[in-house]
PDB file of C-alpha atoms and ligand atoms in Angstrom:
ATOM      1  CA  UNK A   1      73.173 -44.025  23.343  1.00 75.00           C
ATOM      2  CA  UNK A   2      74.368 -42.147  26.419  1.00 85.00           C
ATOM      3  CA  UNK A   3      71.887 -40.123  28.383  1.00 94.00           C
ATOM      4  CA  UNK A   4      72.640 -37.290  30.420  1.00 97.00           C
ATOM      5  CA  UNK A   5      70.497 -36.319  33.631  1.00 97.00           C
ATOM      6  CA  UNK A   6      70.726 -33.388  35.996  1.00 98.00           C
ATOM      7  CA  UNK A   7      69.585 -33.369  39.848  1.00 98.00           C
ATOM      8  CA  UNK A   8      67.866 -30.357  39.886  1.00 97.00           C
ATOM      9  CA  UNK A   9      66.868 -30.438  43.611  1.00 98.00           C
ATOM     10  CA  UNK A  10      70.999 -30.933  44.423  1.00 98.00           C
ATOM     11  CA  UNK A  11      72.764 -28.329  41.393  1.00 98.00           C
ATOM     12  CA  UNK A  12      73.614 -25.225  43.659  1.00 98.00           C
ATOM     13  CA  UNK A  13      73.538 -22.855  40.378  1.00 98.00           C
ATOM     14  CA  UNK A  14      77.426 -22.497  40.182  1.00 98.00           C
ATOM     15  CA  UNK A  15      77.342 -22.685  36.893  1.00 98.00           C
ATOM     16  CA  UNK A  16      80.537 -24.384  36.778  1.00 98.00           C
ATOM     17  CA  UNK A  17      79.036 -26.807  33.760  1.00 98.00           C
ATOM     18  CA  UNK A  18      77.862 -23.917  31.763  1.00 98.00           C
ATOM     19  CA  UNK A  19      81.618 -22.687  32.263  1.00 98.00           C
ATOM     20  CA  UNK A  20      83.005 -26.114  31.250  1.00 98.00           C
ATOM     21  CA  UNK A  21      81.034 -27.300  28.483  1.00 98.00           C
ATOM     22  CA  UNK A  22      78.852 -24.489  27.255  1.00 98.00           C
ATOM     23  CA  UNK A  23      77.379 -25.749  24.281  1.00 97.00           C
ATOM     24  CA  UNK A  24      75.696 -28.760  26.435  1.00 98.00           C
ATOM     25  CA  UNK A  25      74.544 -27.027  29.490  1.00 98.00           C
ATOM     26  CA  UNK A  26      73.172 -23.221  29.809  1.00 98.00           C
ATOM     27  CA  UNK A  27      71.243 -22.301  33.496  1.00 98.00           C
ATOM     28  CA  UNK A  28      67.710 -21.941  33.807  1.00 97.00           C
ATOM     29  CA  UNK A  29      67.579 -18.370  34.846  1.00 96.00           C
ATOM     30  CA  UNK A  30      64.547 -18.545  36.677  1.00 97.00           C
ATOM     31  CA  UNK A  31      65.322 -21.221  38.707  1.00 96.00           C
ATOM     32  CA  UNK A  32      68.666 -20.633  39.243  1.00 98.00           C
ATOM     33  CA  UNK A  33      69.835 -24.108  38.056  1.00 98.00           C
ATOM     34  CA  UNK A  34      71.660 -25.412  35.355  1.00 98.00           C
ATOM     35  CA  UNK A  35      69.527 -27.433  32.376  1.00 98.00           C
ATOM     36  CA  UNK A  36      70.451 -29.017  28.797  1.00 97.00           C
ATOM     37  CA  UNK A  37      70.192 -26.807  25.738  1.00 97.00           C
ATOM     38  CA  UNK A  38      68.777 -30.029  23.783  1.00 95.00           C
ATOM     39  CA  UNK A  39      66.948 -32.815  24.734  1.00 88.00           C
ATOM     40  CA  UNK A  40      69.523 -35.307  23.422  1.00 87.00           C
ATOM     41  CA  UNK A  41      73.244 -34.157  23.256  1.00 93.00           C
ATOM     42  CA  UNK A  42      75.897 -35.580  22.139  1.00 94.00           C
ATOM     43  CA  UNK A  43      78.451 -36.682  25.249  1.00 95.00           C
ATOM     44  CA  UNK A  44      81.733 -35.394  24.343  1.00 96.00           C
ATOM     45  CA  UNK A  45      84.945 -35.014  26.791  1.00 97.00           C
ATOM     46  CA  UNK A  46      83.603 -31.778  27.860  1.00 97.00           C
ATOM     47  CA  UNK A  47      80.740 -33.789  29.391  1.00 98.00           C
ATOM     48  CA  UNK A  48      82.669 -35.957  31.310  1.00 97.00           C
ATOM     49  CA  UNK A  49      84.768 -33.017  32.435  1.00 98.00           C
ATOM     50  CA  UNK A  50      81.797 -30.710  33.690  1.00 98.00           C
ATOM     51  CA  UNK A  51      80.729 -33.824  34.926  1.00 98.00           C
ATOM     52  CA  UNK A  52      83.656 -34.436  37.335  1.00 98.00           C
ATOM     53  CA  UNK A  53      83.899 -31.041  37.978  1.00 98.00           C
ATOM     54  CA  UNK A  54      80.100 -30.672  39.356  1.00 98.00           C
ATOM     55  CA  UNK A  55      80.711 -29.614  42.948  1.00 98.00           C
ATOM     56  CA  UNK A  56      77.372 -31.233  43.801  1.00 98.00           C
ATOM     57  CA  UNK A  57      77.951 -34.325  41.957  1.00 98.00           C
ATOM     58  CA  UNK A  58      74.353 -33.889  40.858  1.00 98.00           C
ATOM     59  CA  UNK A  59      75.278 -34.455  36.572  1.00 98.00           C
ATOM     60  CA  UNK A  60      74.900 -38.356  35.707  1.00 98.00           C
ATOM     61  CA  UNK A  61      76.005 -39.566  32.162  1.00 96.00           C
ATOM     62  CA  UNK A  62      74.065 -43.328  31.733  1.00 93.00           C
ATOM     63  CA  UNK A  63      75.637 -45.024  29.275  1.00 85.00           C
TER      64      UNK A  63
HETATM   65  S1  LIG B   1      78.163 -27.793  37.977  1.00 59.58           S
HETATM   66 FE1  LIG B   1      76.571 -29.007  39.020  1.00 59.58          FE
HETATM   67  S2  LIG B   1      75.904 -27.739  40.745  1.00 59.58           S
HETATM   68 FE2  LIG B   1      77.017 -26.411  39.332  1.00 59.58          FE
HETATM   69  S3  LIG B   1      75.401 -25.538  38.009  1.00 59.58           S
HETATM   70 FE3  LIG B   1      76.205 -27.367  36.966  1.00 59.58          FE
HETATM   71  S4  LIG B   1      74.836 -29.034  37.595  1.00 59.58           S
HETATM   72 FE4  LIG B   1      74.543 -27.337  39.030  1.00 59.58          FE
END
């Protein structure tokens, strides 16, 4: 099963995932930085995109 991980310590808070694949990612308001909604989600396309799309490169999918 795929896992994904987020660098805290590198996501700048665009929020760029949250924008791209909303029902995956949502930001951690107090922190300022992006976080999953569930501790196990399923890795669609949408994944892969905000993924790509991270300007910090900071999402990891391990398959
Ligand atoms: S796209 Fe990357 S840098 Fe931007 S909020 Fe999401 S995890 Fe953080």
């Amino acid at each position: 099963m795929a896992e994904i991980t987020i660098d805290t310590y590198l996501c700048s808070g665009c929020e760029t995932c949250v924008e791209l694949c909303p029902e995956v990612f949502r930001m951690d308001k107090v922190m300022g930085k992006a976080e999953l909604i569930t501790t196990n989600p399923v890795v669609t396309e949408d994944v892969f995109q905000a993924a790509a799309y991270c300007p910090e490169k900071c999402i990891a999918i391990i398959e």
